[in-house]
Short mmCIF file of C-alpha atoms in Angstrom, two decimals:
data_model
loop_
_atom_site.label_atom_id
_atom_site.label_comp_id
_atom_site.label_asym_id
_atom_site.label_seq_id
_atom_site.Cartn_x
_atom_site.Cartn_y
_atom_site.Cartn_z
CA MET A 1 32.18 -32.45 -68.52
CA GLU A 2 33.99 -29.16 -68.06
CA PRO A 3 32.98 -26.10 -70.10
CA VAL A 4 35.19 -25.48 -73.08
CA GLY A 5 37.16 -22.23 -73.16
CA MET A 6 36.67 -21.36 -69.39
CA PRO A 7 39.88 -20.18 -67.74
CA GLU A 8 41.43 -22.37 -65.06
CA GLU A 9 41.04 -19.68 -62.29
CA GLU A 10 37.25 -19.41 -62.78
CA ARG A 11 36.80 -23.17 -62.72
CA GLN A 12 38.61 -23.45 -59.37
CA ALA A 13 36.91 -20.40 -57.70
CA GLY A 14 33.46 -22.00 -57.80
CA PRO A 15 30.16 -20.00 -57.81
CA VAL A 16 30.49 -16.25 -57.21
CA LEU A 17 27.77 -14.23 -55.25
CA PRO A 18 26.34 -11.19 -56.99
CA MET A 19 27.69 -7.83 -55.78
CA ARG A 20 24.18 -6.64 -54.72
CA LEU A 21 23.78 -9.50 -52.23
CA GLU A 22 27.12 -8.69 -50.61
CA LYS A 23 26.14 -5.03 -50.16
CA ASP A 24 22.73 -5.94 -48.62
CA SER A 25 24.41 -8.32 -46.18
CA SER A 26 26.90 -5.67 -45.01
CA LYS A 27 24.08 -3.11 -44.54
CA ARG A 28 22.10 -5.54 -42.40
CA SER A 29 25.14 -6.18 -40.25
CA ARG A 30 25.68 -2.45 -39.67
CA TRP A 31 22.01 -1.92 -38.77
CA GLY A 32 22.14 -4.86 -36.37
CA PHE A 33 25.13 -3.37 -34.54
CA LEU A 34 23.42 0.03 -34.43
CA VAL A 35 20.14 -1.32 -33.02
CA THR A 36 22.00 -3.40 -30.43
CA GLY A 37 23.97 -0.35 -29.32
CA VAL A 38 20.86 1.84 -29.05
CA VAL A 39 18.91 -0.76 -27.06
CA GLY A 40 21.86 -1.41 -24.76
CA GLY A 41 22.39 2.31 -24.16
CA ALA A 42 18.69 2.83 -23.44
CA LEU A 43 18.63 -0.02 -20.91
CA LEU A 44 21.76 1.33 -19.24
CA THR A 45 20.19 4.79 -19.01
CA VAL A 46 16.96 3.42 -17.54
CA TYR A 47 18.97 1.44 -14.99
CA ALA A 48 21.06 4.46 -13.99
CA VAL A 49 17.98 6.68 -13.60
CA ALA A 50 15.68 4.15 -11.93
CA THR A 51 18.13 2.60 -9.46
CA PRO A 52 18.24 5.58 -7.04
CA PHE A 53 14.41 5.54 -6.91
CA ILE A 54 14.09 1.76 -6.46
CA THR A 55 16.96 1.24 -3.99
CA PRO A 56 15.17 2.90 -1.00
CA ALA A 57 12.46 0.24 -1.19
CA LEU A 58 15.09 -2.48 -0.69
CA ARG A 59 16.55 -1.04 2.51
CA LYS A 60 15.65 -2.17 6.01
CA VAL A 61 13.73 1.07 6.52
CA CYS A 62 11.89 1.90 3.31
CA LEU A 63 11.79 5.66 2.71
CA PRO A 64 10.43 6.16 -0.82
CA PHE A 65 10.20 9.50 -2.57
CA VAL A 66 6.68 10.92 -2.29
CA PRO A 67 6.45 14.62 -3.21
CA ALA A 68 4.96 16.91 -0.58
CA THR A 69 1.58 18.40 -1.43
CA SER A 70 1.14 22.15 -1.64
CA LYS A 71 -0.94 22.03 1.55
CA GLN A 72 1.81 20.19 3.41
CA VAL A 73 4.34 22.83 2.34
CA GLU A 74 1.94 25.55 3.48
CA ASN A 75 1.47 23.88 6.88
CA VAL A 76 5.24 23.51 7.38
CA VAL A 77 5.76 27.20 6.61
CA LYS A 78 2.99 28.02 9.11
CA MET A 79 4.86 26.10 11.82
CA LEU A 80 7.98 28.13 11.04
CA GLN A 81 6.35 31.49 11.76
CA HIS A 82 8.28 33.60 14.28
CA ARG A 83 11.16 31.12 14.10
CA ARG A 84 14.79 31.89 13.30
CA GLY A 85 17.96 29.97 12.65
CA PRO A 86 19.10 27.38 10.10
CA LEU A 87 16.71 24.74 8.82
CA VAL A 88 17.31 21.20 7.60
CA ASP A 89 14.98 18.93 5.65
CA ILE A 90 15.80 15.25 6.27
CA GLY A 91 15.12 13.43 3.02
CA SER A 92 14.55 16.58 0.98
CA GLY A 93 13.25 14.88 -2.19
CA ASP A 94 12.82 17.40 -4.98
CA GLY A 95 13.65 20.29 -2.63
CA ARG A 96 10.29 22.03 -2.36
CA ILE A 97 10.39 22.35 1.47
CA VAL A 98 13.95 23.74 1.44
CA ILE A 99 13.10 26.19 -1.33
CA ALA A 100 9.94 27.36 0.45
CA ALA A 101 11.92 27.90 3.68
CA ALA A 102 14.63 29.79 1.80
CA LYS A 103 11.98 32.10 0.36
CA GLU A 104 10.91 32.84 3.95
CA GLY A 105 14.46 33.91 4.82
CA PHE A 106 15.81 30.72 6.38
CA PRO A 107 19.26 29.40 5.52
CA ALA A 108 18.04 25.95 4.49
CA VAL A 109 19.78 22.65 3.79
CA GLY A 110 18.43 19.41 2.37
CA TYR A 111 19.94 15.93 2.69
CA GLU A 112 18.92 13.32 0.14
CA LEU A 113 20.36 9.97 -0.97
CA ASN A 114 19.04 10.12 -4.54
CA PRO A 115 21.62 12.03 -6.65
CA TRP A 116 19.10 12.78 -9.42
CA LEU A 117 16.78 14.46 -6.93
CA VAL A 118 19.67 16.45 -5.45
CA TRP A 119 20.70 17.77 -8.87
CA TYR A 120 17.09 18.53 -9.74
CA SER A 121 16.64 20.36 -6.41
CA ARG A 122 19.69 22.50 -7.12
CA TYR A 123 18.25 23.37 -10.51
CA ARG A 124 14.89 24.30 -8.95
CA ALA A 125 16.61 26.48 -6.35
CA TRP A 126 18.52 28.24 -9.15
CA ARG A 127 15.28 28.79 -11.06
CA ALA A 128 13.61 30.17 -7.91
CA GLY A 129 16.51 32.54 -7.25
CA VAL A 130 17.35 31.11 -3.80
CA HIS A 131 20.37 28.98 -4.69
CA GLY A 132 22.47 31.13 -2.36
CA SER A 133 20.48 30.16 0.75
CA ALA A 134 19.19 26.71 -0.30
CA LYS A 135 21.82 23.97 -0.35
CA PHE A 136 21.44 20.28 -1.13
CA TYR A 137 23.76 17.39 -0.34
CA ILE A 138 23.88 13.69 -1.14
CA SER A 139 24.09 11.98 2.24
CA ASP A 140 22.54 9.35 4.51
CA LEU A 141 20.57 10.94 7.36
CA TRP A 142 22.04 8.49 9.91
CA LYS A 143 25.54 9.74 9.09
CA VAL A 144 24.72 13.44 9.52
CA THR A 145 24.81 15.41 12.78
CA PHE A 146 21.93 17.89 13.19
CA ALA A 147 23.21 19.74 16.26
CA GLN A 148 23.75 22.98 14.33
CA TYR A 149 20.14 23.29 13.15
CA SER A 150 17.36 25.16 14.95
CA ASN A 151 14.55 23.81 12.76
CA VAL A 152 14.24 20.23 11.52
CA VAL A 153 11.66 18.98 9.01
CA ILE A 154 11.08 15.28 8.40
CA PHE A 155 8.74 13.39 6.08
CA GLY A 156 9.26 9.98 7.67
CA VAL A 157 7.68 6.56 7.90
CA PRO A 158 6.59 4.80 11.13
CA GLN A 159 9.47 2.30 11.04
CA MET A 160 12.14 5.00 11.34
CA MET A 161 10.50 7.42 13.78
CA PRO A 162 11.51 5.77 17.10
CA GLN A 163 15.20 5.65 16.17
CA LEU A 164 15.15 9.15 14.70
CA GLU A 165 13.42 10.43 17.84
CA LYS A 166 16.35 9.23 19.97
CA LYS A 167 18.92 10.67 17.56
CA LEU A 168 17.32 14.12 17.49
CA GLU A 169 16.78 14.23 21.26
CA PHE A 170 20.46 13.46 21.75
CA GLU A 171 21.80 15.99 19.19
CA LEU A 172 19.48 19.02 19.13
CA GLU A 173 19.63 22.05 21.40
CA ASP A 174 16.74 22.96 23.71
CA GLY A 175 15.65 25.82 21.46
CA ALA A 176 15.23 23.60 18.40
CA ARG A 177 11.90 22.70 16.85
CA VAL A 178 11.17 19.46 14.98
CA ILE A 179 8.36 19.42 12.41
CA ALA A 180 7.03 16.01 11.40
CA CYS A 181 4.84 15.46 8.34
CA ARG A 182 2.55 12.50 7.52
CA PHE A 183 3.54 10.53 10.67
CA PRO A 184 4.13 11.80 14.25
CA PHE A 185 6.84 10.68 16.63
CA PRO A 186 5.78 7.77 18.86
CA HIS A 187 6.76 9.08 22.31
CA TRP A 188 6.88 12.88 22.04
CA THR A 189 3.80 15.02 22.67
CA PRO A 190 3.39 17.71 19.98
CA ASP A 191 3.29 21.33 21.10
CA HIS A 192 1.45 22.46 17.96
CA THR A 193 -0.61 20.66 15.32
CA THR A 194 -2.13 21.92 12.11
CA GLY A 195 -3.84 20.40 9.08
CA GLU A 196 -5.84 17.19 8.80
CA GLY A 197 -5.49 13.80 7.21
CA ILE A 198 -2.36 13.31 5.13
CA ASP A 199 -1.61 17.05 5.38
CA THR A 200 -1.32 17.00 9.19
CA VAL A 201 1.88 18.55 10.56
CA TRP A 202 3.16 18.14 14.14
CA ALA A 203 5.61 20.56 15.78
CA TYR A 204 7.76 19.52 18.75
CA ASP A 205 9.79 21.96 20.84
CA MET A 206 12.82 20.16 22.24
CA SER A 207 12.84 21.97 25.59
CA ALA A 208 9.25 20.90 26.27
CA CYS A 209 9.86 17.33 25.07
CA ARG A 210 12.87 16.96 27.35
CA GLY A 211 10.96 18.44 30.29
CA ARG A 212 8.07 16.03 29.87
CA GLY A 213 10.50 13.14 29.48
CA LYS A 214 12.26 13.99 32.75
CA MET A 215 8.94 14.25 34.59
CA ALA A 216 7.82 10.88 33.28
CA ARG A 217 11.11 9.23 34.25
CA SER A 218 11.18 10.73 37.75
CA GLY A 219 7.49 10.16 38.45
CA ALA A 220 6.93 13.86 39.21
CA GLY A 221 3.85 13.83 37.05
CA ARG A 222 1.96 11.47 39.41
CA PRO A 223 -0.42 13.04 42.01
CA GLU A 224 1.10 13.28 45.47
CA GLU A 225 -0.53 11.55 48.49
CA PRO A 226 -1.82 14.00 51.14
CA LEU A 227 0.64 14.48 53.97
CA GLY A 228 -1.88 13.57 56.69
CA ASP A 229 -2.82 10.27 55.07
CA SER A 230 0.77 9.27 54.45
CA LEU A 231 1.76 10.20 58.04
CA ALA A 232 -1.09 8.18 59.53
CA ALA A 233 -0.25 5.20 57.35
CA GLY A 234 3.37 5.41 58.41
CA LEU A 235 2.45 5.49 62.09
CA ARG A 236 0.18 2.47 61.71
CA ILE A 237 2.91 0.50 59.97
CA ARG A 238 5.47 1.50 62.60
CA ASP A 239 3.21 0.55 65.51
CA THR A 240 2.44 -2.79 63.92
CA GLU A 241 6.11 -3.56 63.35
CA GLN A 242 7.16 -2.50 66.88
CA ALA A 243 4.23 -4.09 68.79
CA PRO A 244 2.52 -6.79 66.74
CA TRP A 245 0.61 -7.93 69.86
CA ARG A 246 -1.57 -4.80 69.61
CA ARG A 247 -3.38 -6.22 66.62
CA VAL A 248 -4.23 -9.38 68.59
CA THR A 249 -5.21 -7.50 71.72
CA SER A 250 -7.46 -5.10 69.91
CA HIS A 251 -9.13 -7.99 68.13
CA CYS A 252 -9.59 -10.23 71.15
CA CYS A 253 -10.88 -7.47 73.38
CA SER A 254 -13.35 -6.00 71.02
CA PRO A 255 -17.01 -5.88 72.22
CA SER A 256 -18.26 -8.26 69.59
CA HIS A 257 -15.62 -10.80 70.52
CA LEU A 258 -16.43 -10.55 74.27
CA GLU A 259 -20.16 -10.98 73.64
CA LYS A 260 -19.55 -14.05 71.52
CA ARG A 261 -17.34 -15.56 74.26
CA ASN A 262 -20.02 -14.94 76.91
CA ARG A 263 -22.70 -16.68 74.83
CA THR A 264 -20.42 -19.66 74.41
CA GLN A 265 -19.82 -19.90 78.17
CA ARG A 266 -23.59 -19.72 78.98
CA THR A 267 -24.30 -22.49 76.54
CA ILE A 268 -21.74 -24.71 78.17
#
């Protein structure tokens, strides 16, 4: 039974929602879009910031960012005493080694793959007032040539040291010095060492490393045989080769051999 007196339009439209419910529903939709946007933006920011720090752990040679201690920085500066020329820090991190070297008067450069650390290092150099002599670049150490540097600092890991040793020996001049922190090079002998434990620093002078390498390859480091002994040995070998019968004659005609032969004859 249809209600009497109700207009035809209202009967066909069906039930109508209250205005308050429509407003609440639209507010919830707007808040949902806002929360989704904020969460998505936060995740994107975390990904952009964290990726440069996580990516090094996924490479073949893992070189994570571990800040240098104040003692390590002090030991590196000690190894730079009485040194001159440009300095490079391979894997400069937050720039503290480069900034410390710049404060000592060195034109210093740092190479780092993490762009956030490079920008932060530039800011720290500006704050320290050495941005004119401390430069930082985003680059892979294997794609950089270090021939123009007189002082090289590296905070490496054992997996990369053999390959880096060959690269530096090939590129650096004889007057260059390489300073290794945390881990030494596998084949070079350090010329200077300071610190202990994790703060140990090894300094290698390229001229000395190349000299020791040449001696090892040529065998000049082995003790020489005395001339008299070598001459006598050579004469013995020569006589034996030219007259092998001498060995038999000397053996057969020896007194002990003659005495043994005489006893045998008497017995018979």
